[in-house]
C-alpha positions as a LaTeX table, in Angstrom:
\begin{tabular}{lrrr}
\hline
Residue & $x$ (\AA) & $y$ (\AA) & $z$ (\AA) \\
\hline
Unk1 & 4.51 & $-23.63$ & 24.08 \\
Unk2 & 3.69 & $-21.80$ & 27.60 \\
Unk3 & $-0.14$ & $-21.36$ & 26.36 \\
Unk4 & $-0.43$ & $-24.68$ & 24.94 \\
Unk5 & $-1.22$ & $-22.48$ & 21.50 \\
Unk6 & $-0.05$ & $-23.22$ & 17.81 \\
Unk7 & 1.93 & $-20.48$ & 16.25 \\
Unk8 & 0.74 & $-20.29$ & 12.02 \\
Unk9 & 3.92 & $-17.75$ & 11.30 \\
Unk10 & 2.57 & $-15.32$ & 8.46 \\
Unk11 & 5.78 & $-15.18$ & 5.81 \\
Unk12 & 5.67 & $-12.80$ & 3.02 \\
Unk13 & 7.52 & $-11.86$ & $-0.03$ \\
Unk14 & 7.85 & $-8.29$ & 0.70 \\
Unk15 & 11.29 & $-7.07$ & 1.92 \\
Unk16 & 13.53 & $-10.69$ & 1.77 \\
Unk17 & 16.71 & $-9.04$ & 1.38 \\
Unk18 & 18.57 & $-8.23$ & 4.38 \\
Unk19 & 20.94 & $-5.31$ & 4.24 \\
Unk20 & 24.13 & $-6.25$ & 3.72 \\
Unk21 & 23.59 & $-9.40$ & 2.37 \\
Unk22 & 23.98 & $-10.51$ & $-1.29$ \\
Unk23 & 21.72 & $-13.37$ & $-0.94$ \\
Unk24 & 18.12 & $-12.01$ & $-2.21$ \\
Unk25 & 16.28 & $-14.72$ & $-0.03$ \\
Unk26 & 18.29 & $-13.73$ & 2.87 \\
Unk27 & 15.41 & $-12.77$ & 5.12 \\
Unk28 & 13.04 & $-15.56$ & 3.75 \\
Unk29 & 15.52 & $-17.91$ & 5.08 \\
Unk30 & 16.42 & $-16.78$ & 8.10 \\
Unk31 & 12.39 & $-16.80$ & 9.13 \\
Unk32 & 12.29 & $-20.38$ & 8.24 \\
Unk33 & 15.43 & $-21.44$ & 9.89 \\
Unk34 & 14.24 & $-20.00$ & 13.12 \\
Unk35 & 10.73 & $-20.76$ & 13.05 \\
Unk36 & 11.78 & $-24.49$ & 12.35 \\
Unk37 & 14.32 & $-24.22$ & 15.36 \\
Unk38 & 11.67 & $-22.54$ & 17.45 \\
Unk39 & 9.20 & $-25.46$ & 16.70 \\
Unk40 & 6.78 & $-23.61$ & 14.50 \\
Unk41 & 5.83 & $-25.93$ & 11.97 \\
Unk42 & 2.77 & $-23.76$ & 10.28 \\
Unk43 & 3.64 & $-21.23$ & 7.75 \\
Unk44 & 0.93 & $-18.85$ & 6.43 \\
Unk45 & 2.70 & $-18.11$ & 2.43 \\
Unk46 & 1.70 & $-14.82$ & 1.40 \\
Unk47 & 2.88 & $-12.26$ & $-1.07$ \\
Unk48 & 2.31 & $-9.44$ & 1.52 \\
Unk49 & 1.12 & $-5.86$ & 0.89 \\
Unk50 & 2.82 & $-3.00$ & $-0.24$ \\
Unk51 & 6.11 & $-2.07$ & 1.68 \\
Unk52 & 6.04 & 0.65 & 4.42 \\
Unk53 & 5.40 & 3.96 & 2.12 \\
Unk54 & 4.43 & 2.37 & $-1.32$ \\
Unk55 & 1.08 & 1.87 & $-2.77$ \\
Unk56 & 2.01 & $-0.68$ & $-5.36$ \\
Unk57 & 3.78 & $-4.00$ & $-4.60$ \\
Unk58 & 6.93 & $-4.76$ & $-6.16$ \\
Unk59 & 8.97 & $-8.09$ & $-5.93$ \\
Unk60 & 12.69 & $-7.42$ & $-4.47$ \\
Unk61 & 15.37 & $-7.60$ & $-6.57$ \\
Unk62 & 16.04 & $-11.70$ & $-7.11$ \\
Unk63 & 13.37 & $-12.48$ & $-4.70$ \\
Unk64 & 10.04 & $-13.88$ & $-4.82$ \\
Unk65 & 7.15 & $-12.26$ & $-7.38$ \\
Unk66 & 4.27 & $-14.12$ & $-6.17$ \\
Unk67 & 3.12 & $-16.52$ & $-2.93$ \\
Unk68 & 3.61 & $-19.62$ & $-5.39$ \\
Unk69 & 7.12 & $-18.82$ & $-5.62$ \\
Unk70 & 7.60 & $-19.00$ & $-1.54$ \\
Unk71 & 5.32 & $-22.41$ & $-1.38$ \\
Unk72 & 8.06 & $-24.17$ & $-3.84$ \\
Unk73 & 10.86 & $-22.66$ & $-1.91$ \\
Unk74 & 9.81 & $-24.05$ & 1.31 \\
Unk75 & 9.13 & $-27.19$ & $-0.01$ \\
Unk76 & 12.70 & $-27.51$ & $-1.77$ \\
Unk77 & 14.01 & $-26.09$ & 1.03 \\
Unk78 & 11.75 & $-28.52$ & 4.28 \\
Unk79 & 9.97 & $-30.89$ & 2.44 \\
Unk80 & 6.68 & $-31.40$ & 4.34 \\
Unk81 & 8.24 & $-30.56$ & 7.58 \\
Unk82 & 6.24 & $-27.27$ & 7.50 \\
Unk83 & 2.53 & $-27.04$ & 7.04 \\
Unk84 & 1.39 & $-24.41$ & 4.85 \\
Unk85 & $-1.58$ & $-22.25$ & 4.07 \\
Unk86 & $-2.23$ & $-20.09$ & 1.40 \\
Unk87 & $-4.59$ & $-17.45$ & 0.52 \\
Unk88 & $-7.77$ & $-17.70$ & $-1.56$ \\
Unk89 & $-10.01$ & $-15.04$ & $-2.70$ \\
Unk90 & $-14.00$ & $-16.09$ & $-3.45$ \\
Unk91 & $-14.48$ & $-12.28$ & $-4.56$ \\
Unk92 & $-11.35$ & $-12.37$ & $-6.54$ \\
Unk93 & $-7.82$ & $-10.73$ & $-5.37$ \\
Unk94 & $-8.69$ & $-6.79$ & $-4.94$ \\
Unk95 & $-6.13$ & $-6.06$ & $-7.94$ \\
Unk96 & $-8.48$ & $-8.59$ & $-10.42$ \\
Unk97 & $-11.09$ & $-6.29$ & $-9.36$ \\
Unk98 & $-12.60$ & $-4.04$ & $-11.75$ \\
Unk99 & $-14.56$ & $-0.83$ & $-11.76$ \\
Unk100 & $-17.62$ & $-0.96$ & $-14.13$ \\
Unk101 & $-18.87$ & 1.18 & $-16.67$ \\
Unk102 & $-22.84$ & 1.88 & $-16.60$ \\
Unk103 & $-23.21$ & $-0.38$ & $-19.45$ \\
Unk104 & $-20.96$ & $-3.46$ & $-18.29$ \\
Unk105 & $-22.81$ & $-3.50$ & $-15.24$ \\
Unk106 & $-25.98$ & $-3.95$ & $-16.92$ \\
Unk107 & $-24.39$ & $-7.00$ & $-18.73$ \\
Unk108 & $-23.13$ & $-8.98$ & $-15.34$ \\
Unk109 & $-23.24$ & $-12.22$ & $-15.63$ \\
Unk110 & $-25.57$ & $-14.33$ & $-12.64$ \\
Unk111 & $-21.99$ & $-15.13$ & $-11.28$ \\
Unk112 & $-20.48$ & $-11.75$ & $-11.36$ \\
Unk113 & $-23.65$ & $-10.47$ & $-9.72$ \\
Unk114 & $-22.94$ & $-12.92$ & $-7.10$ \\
Unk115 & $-19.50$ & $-11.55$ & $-5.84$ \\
Unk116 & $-19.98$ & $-7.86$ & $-6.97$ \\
Unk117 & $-19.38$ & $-4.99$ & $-4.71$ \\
Unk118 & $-21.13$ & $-1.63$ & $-4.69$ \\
Unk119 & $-19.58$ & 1.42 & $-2.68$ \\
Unk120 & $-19.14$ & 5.24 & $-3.60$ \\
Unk121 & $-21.86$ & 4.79 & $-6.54$ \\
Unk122 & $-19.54$ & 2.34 & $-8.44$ \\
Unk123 & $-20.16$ & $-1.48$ & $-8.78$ \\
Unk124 & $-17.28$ & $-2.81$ & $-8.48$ \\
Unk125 & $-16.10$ & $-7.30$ & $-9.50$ \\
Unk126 & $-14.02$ & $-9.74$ & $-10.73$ \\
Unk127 & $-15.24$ & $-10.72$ & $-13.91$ \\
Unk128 & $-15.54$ & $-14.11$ & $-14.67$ \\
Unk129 & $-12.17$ & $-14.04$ & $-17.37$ \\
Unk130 & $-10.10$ & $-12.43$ & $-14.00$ \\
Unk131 & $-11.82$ & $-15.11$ & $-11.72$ \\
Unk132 & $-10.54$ & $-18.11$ & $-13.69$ \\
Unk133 & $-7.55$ & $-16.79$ & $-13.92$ \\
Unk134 & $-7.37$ & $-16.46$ & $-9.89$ \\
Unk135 & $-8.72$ & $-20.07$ & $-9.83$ \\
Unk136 & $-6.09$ & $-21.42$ & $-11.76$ \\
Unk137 & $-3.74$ & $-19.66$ & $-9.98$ \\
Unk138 & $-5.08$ & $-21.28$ & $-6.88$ \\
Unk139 & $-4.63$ & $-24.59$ & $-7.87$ \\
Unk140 & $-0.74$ & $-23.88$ & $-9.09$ \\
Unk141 & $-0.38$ & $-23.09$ & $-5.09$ \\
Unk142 & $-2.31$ & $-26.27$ & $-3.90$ \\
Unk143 & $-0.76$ & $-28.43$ & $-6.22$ \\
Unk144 & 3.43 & $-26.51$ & $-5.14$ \\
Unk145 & 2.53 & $-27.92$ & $-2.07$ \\
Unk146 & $-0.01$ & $-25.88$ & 0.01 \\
Unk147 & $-2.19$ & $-27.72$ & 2.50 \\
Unk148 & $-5.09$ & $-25.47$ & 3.09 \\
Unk149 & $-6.73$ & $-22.29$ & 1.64 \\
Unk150 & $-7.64$ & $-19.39$ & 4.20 \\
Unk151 & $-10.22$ & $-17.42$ & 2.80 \\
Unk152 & $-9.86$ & $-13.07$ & 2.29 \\
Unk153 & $-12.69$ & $-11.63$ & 4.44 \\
Unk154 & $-16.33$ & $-11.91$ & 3.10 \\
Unk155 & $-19.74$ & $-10.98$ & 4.60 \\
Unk156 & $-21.35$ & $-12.83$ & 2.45 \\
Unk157 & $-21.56$ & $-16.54$ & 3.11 \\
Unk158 & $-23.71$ & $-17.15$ & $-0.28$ \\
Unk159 & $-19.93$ & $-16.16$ & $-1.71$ \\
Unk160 & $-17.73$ & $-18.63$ & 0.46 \\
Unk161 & $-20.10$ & $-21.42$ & $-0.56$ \\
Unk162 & $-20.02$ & $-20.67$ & $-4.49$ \\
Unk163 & $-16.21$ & $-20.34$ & $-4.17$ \\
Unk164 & $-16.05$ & $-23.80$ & $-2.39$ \\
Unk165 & $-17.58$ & $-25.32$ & $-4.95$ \\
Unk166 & $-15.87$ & $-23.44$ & $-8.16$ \\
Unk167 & $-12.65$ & $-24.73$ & $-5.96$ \\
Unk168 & $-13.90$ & $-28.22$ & $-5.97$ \\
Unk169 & $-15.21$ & $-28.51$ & $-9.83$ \\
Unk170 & $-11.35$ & $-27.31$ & $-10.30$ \\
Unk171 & $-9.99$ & $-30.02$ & $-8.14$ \\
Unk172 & $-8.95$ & $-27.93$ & $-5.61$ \\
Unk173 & $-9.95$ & $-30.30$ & $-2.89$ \\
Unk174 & $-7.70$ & $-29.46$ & 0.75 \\
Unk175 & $-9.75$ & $-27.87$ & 3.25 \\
Unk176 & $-10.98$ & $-24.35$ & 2.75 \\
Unk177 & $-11.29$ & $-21.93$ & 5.87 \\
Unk178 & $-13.49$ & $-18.87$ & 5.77 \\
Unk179 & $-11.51$ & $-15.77$ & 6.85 \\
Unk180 & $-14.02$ & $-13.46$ & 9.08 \\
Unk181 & $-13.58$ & $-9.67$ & 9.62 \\
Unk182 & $-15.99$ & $-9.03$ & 12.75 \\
Unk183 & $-17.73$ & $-5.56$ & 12.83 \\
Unk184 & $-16.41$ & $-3.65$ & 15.59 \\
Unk185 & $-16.52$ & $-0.25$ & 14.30 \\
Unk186 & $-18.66$ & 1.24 & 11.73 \\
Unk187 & $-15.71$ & 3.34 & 10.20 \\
Unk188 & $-13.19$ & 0.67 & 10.24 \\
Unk189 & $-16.28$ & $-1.58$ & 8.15 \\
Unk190 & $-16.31$ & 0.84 & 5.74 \\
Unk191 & $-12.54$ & 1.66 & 5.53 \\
Unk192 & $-11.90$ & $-2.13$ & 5.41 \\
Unk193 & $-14.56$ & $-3.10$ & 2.82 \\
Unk194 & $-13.64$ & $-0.47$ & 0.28 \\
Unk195 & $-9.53$ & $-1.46$ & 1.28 \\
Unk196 & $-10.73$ & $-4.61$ & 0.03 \\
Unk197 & $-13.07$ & $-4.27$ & $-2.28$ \\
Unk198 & $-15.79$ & $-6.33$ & $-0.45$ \\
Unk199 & $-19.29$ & $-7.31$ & $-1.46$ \\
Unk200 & $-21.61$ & $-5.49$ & 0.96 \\
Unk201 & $-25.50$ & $-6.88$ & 0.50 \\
Unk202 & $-27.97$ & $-3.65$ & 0.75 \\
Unk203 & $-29.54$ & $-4.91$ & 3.57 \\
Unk204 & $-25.97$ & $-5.44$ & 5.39 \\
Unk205 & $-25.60$ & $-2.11$ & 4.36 \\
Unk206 & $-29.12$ & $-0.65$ & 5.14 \\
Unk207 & $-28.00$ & $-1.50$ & 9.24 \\
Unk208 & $-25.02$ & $-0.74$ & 9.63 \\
Unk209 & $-25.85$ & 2.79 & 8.17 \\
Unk210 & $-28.72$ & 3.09 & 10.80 \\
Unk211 & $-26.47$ & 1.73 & 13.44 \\
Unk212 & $-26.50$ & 4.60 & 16.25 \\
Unk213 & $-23.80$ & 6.39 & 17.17 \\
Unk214 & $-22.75$ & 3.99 & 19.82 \\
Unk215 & $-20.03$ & 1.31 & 20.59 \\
Unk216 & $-21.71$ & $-1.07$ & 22.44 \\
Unk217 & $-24.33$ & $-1.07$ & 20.08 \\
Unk218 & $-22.19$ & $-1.51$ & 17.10 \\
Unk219 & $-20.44$ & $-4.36$ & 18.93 \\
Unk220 & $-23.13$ & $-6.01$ & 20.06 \\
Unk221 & $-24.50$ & $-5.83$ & 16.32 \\
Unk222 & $-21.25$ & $-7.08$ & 15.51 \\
Unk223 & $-21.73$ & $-10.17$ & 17.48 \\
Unk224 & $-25.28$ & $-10.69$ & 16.25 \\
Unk225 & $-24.43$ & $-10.52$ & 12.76 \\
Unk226 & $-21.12$ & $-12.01$ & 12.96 \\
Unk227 & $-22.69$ & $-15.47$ & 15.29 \\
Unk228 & $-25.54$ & $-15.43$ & 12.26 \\
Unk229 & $-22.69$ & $-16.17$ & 9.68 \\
Unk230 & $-20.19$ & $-18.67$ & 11.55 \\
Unk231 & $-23.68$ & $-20.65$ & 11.99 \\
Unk232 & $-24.36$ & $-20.35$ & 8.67 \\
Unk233 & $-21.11$ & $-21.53$ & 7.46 \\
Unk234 & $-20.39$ & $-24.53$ & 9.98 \\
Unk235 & $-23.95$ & $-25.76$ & 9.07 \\
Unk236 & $-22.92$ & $-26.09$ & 5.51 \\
Unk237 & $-20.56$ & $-28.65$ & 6.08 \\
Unk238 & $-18.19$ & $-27.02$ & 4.03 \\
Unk239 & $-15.57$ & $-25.55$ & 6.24 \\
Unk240 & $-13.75$ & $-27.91$ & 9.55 \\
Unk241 & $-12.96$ & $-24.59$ & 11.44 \\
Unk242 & $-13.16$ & $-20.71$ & 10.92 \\
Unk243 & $-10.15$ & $-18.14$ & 10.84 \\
Unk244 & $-11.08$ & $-14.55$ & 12.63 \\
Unk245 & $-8.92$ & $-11.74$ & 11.75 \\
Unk246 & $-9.18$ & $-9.68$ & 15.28 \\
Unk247 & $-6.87$ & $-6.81$ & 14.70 \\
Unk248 & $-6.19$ & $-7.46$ & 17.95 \\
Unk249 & $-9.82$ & $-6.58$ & 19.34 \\
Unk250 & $-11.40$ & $-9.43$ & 21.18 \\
Unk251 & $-14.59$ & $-8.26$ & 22.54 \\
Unk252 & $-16.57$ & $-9.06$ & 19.37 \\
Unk253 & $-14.65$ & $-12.65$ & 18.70 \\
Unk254 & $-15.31$ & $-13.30$ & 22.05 \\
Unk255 & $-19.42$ & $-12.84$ & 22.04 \\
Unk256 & $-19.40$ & $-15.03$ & 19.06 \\
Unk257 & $-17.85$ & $-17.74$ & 20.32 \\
Unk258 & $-19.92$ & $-17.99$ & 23.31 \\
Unk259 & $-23.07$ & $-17.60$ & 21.25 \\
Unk260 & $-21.38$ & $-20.68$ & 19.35 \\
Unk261 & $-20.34$ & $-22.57$ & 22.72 \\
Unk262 & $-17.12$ & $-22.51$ & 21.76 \\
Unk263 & $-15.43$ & $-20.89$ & 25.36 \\
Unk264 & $-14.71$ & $-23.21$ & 27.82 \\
Unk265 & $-14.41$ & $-20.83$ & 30.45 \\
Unk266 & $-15.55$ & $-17.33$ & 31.01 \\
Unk267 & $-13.26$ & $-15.01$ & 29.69 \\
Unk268 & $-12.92$ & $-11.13$ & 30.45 \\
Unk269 & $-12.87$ & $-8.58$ & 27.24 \\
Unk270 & $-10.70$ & $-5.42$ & 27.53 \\
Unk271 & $-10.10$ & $-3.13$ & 25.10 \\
Unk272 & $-9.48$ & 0.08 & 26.74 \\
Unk273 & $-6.02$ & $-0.03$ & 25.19 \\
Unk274 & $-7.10$ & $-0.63$ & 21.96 \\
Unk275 & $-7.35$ & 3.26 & 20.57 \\
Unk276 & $-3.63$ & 2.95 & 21.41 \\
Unk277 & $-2.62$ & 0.34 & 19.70 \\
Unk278 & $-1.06$ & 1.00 & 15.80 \\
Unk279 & 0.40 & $-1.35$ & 13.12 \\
Unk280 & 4.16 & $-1.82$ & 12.67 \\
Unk281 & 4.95 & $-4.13$ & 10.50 \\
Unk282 & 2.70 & $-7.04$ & 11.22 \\
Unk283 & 2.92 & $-6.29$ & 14.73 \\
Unk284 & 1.64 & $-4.40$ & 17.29 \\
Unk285 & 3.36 & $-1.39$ & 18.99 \\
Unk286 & 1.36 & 0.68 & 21.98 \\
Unk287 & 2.78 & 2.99 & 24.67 \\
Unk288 & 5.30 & 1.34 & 27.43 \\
Unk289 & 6.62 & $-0.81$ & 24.48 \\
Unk290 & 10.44 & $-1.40$ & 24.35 \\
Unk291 & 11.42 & $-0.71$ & 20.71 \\
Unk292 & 14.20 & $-0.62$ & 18.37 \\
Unk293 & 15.66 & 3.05 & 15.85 \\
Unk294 & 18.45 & 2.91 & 14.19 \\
Unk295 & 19.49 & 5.65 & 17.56 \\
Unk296 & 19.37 & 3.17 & 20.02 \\
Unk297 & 16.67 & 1.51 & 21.88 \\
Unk298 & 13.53 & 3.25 & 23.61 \\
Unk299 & 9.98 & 2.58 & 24.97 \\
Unk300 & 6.97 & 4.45 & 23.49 \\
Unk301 & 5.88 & 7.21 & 25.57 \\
Unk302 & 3.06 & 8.51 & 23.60 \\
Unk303 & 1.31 & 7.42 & 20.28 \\
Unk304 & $-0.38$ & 9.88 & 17.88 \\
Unk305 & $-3.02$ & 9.27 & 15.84 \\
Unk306 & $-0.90$ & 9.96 & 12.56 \\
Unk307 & 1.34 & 7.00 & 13.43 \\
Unk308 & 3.96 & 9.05 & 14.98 \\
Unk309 & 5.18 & 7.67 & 18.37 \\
Unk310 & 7.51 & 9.32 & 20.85 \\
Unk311 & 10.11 & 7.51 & 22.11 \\
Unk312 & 12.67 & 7.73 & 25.10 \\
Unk313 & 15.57 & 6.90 & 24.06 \\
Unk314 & 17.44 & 4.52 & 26.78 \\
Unk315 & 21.08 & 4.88 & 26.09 \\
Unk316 & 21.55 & 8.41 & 26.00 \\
Unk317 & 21.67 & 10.84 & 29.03 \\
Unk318 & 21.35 & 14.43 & 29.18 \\
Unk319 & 22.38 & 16.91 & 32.14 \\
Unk320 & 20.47 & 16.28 & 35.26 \\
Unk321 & 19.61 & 12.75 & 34.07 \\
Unk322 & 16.92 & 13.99 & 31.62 \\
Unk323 & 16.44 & 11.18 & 28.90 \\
Unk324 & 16.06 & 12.64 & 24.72 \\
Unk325 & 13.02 & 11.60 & 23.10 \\
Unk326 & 12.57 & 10.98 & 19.31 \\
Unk327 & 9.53 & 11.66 & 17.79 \\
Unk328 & 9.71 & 8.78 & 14.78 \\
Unk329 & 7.09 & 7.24 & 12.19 \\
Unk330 & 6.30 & 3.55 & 12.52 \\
Unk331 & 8.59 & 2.64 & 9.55 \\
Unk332 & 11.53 & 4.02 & 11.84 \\
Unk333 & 10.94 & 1.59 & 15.21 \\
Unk334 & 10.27 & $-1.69$ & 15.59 \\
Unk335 & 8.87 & $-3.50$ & 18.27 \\
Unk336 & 11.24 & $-5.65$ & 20.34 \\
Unk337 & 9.50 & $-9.07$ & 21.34 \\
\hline
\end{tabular}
């Protein structure tokens, strides 16, 4: 409300119980109730990734098994007091993805070629039986109640248009908004686009491996490449807006929207913090933070690069006024807001 800025709160179904409680939903409905008394009014539905520590998702007991599940609730629950969004995946979800045999990949059909992925010598896609069954699945979420599709993170635009239109042959017909991942790093490309499984062209591929050994050049590539696609996609007339996903680095959103002549002002890019900065959560923790372990409450003094983080603890005093630190992983702290 101070920024004049609309909050989408991103709701998942991982970790809805609350300890303690015997209600199952517990959490679920607690972030609703307070988003809805805080004025948010756009929820993002998602089934979330993996809890803290686990590789594989797994519903909680009694609670939610898919992102379908949490669009009904909150439409039992708030009618259409809430916008929602859901997610949509034009290369299919990563877990519909398959890894091909020599002789299946010789047998891909034009479509399958289309939204295939090829990384670590293995090609890599959804095959058309898994993609129906994601497009179908779609459609159960649009038709629960879900008012637009944000699009999983592409680099293809050739993709995003095909899976407009398989969404539209399927009557699938709210708006559809391209999710963008902007290059800011060579690693974090690659440790992103094999995360997700994502269709790399060669000649995407051919650059970015001959990109030097500099930031600045890699962001300014970033900005090149990234301006070339938002064009591409606005011109299509397929898509009212586009979604970045920043991970909280501006510099290279920032280039492309003023190649766009989308800033209204000048604006000032800083990132010096930004090798600081590690997930918790959905969140964001960095040094001179004010957290929360189940010792007490502490601010971050330090921040390793294995996710550990040093905290002073504030409520405990040793001889001559020293303070104890706790050195904690992120699944023990959590950012106070």
């Amino acid at each position: 409300q101070y920024h004049s800025m609309i909050a989408n709160l991103h709701l998942t179904c991982t970790n809805m119980t609350k300890e303690g409680d015997s209600d199952p939903l517990a959490a679920v409905r607690d972030a609703l109730r307070t988003a809805y008394e805080g004025g948010i009014r756009n929820i993002v539905a998602l089934r979330g990734d993996p809890a803290s520590g686990e590789t594989e998702w797994t519903a909680s007991e009694g609670g939610f098994t898919c992102a379908l599940d949490l669009v009904k609730f909150i439409r039992s629950e708030y009618g259409d007091e809430f916008g929602i969004a859901v997610a949509g995946y034009p290369e299919g979800h990563p877990d519909a993805i398959t890894d091909l045999k020599e002789e299946e990949v010789t047998n891909m059909t034009e479509a399958e070629k289309g939204r295939c992925s090829f990384m670590d010598g293995v090609t890599r896609v959804c095959k058309d039986e898994d993609y129906e069954k994601e497009m179908v699945y779609l459609k159960e979420k649009v038709d629960a109640g879900a008012d637009i599709i944000i699009t999983q993170m592409f680099f293809d635009t050739a993709v995003y248009t095909t899976f407009v239109r398989d969404c539209r042959s399927r009557g699938i017909d709210c708006p559809i908004i391209p999710g963008l991942m902007c290059i800011n790093a060579v690693a974090g490309f690659n440790k992103m686009a094999k995360f997700c499984k994502t269709r790399v062209t060669p000649a995407l591929r051919q650059v970015v491996d001959d990109l030097p050994d500099d930031p600045d050049a890699v962001k300014a590539f970033g900005i090149e490449f990234g301006t070339k696609m938002c064009r591409e996609l606005l011109e299509s007339g397929l898509t009212l807006g586009l979604h970045f996903y920043t991970l909280n680095l501006e510099k290279v959103v920032y280039g492309i929207a003023e190649q766009l002549g989308l800033l209204t002002k000048e604006v000032e890019s800083n990132e010096a913090d930004a090798a600081t900065m590690v997930a918790v959560g959905s969140a964001w923790a960095r040094e001179g933070d004010h957290v929360k372990t189940l010792y007490g409450n502490g601010i971050i003094t330090e921040l390793r690069d294995d996710g550990v983080a040093k905290i002073e603890m504030k409520n405990w005093l040793l001889a001559g006024g020293q303070k104890p630190a706790a050195y904690l992983r992120k699944e023990h702290y959590e950012k106070i807001f």
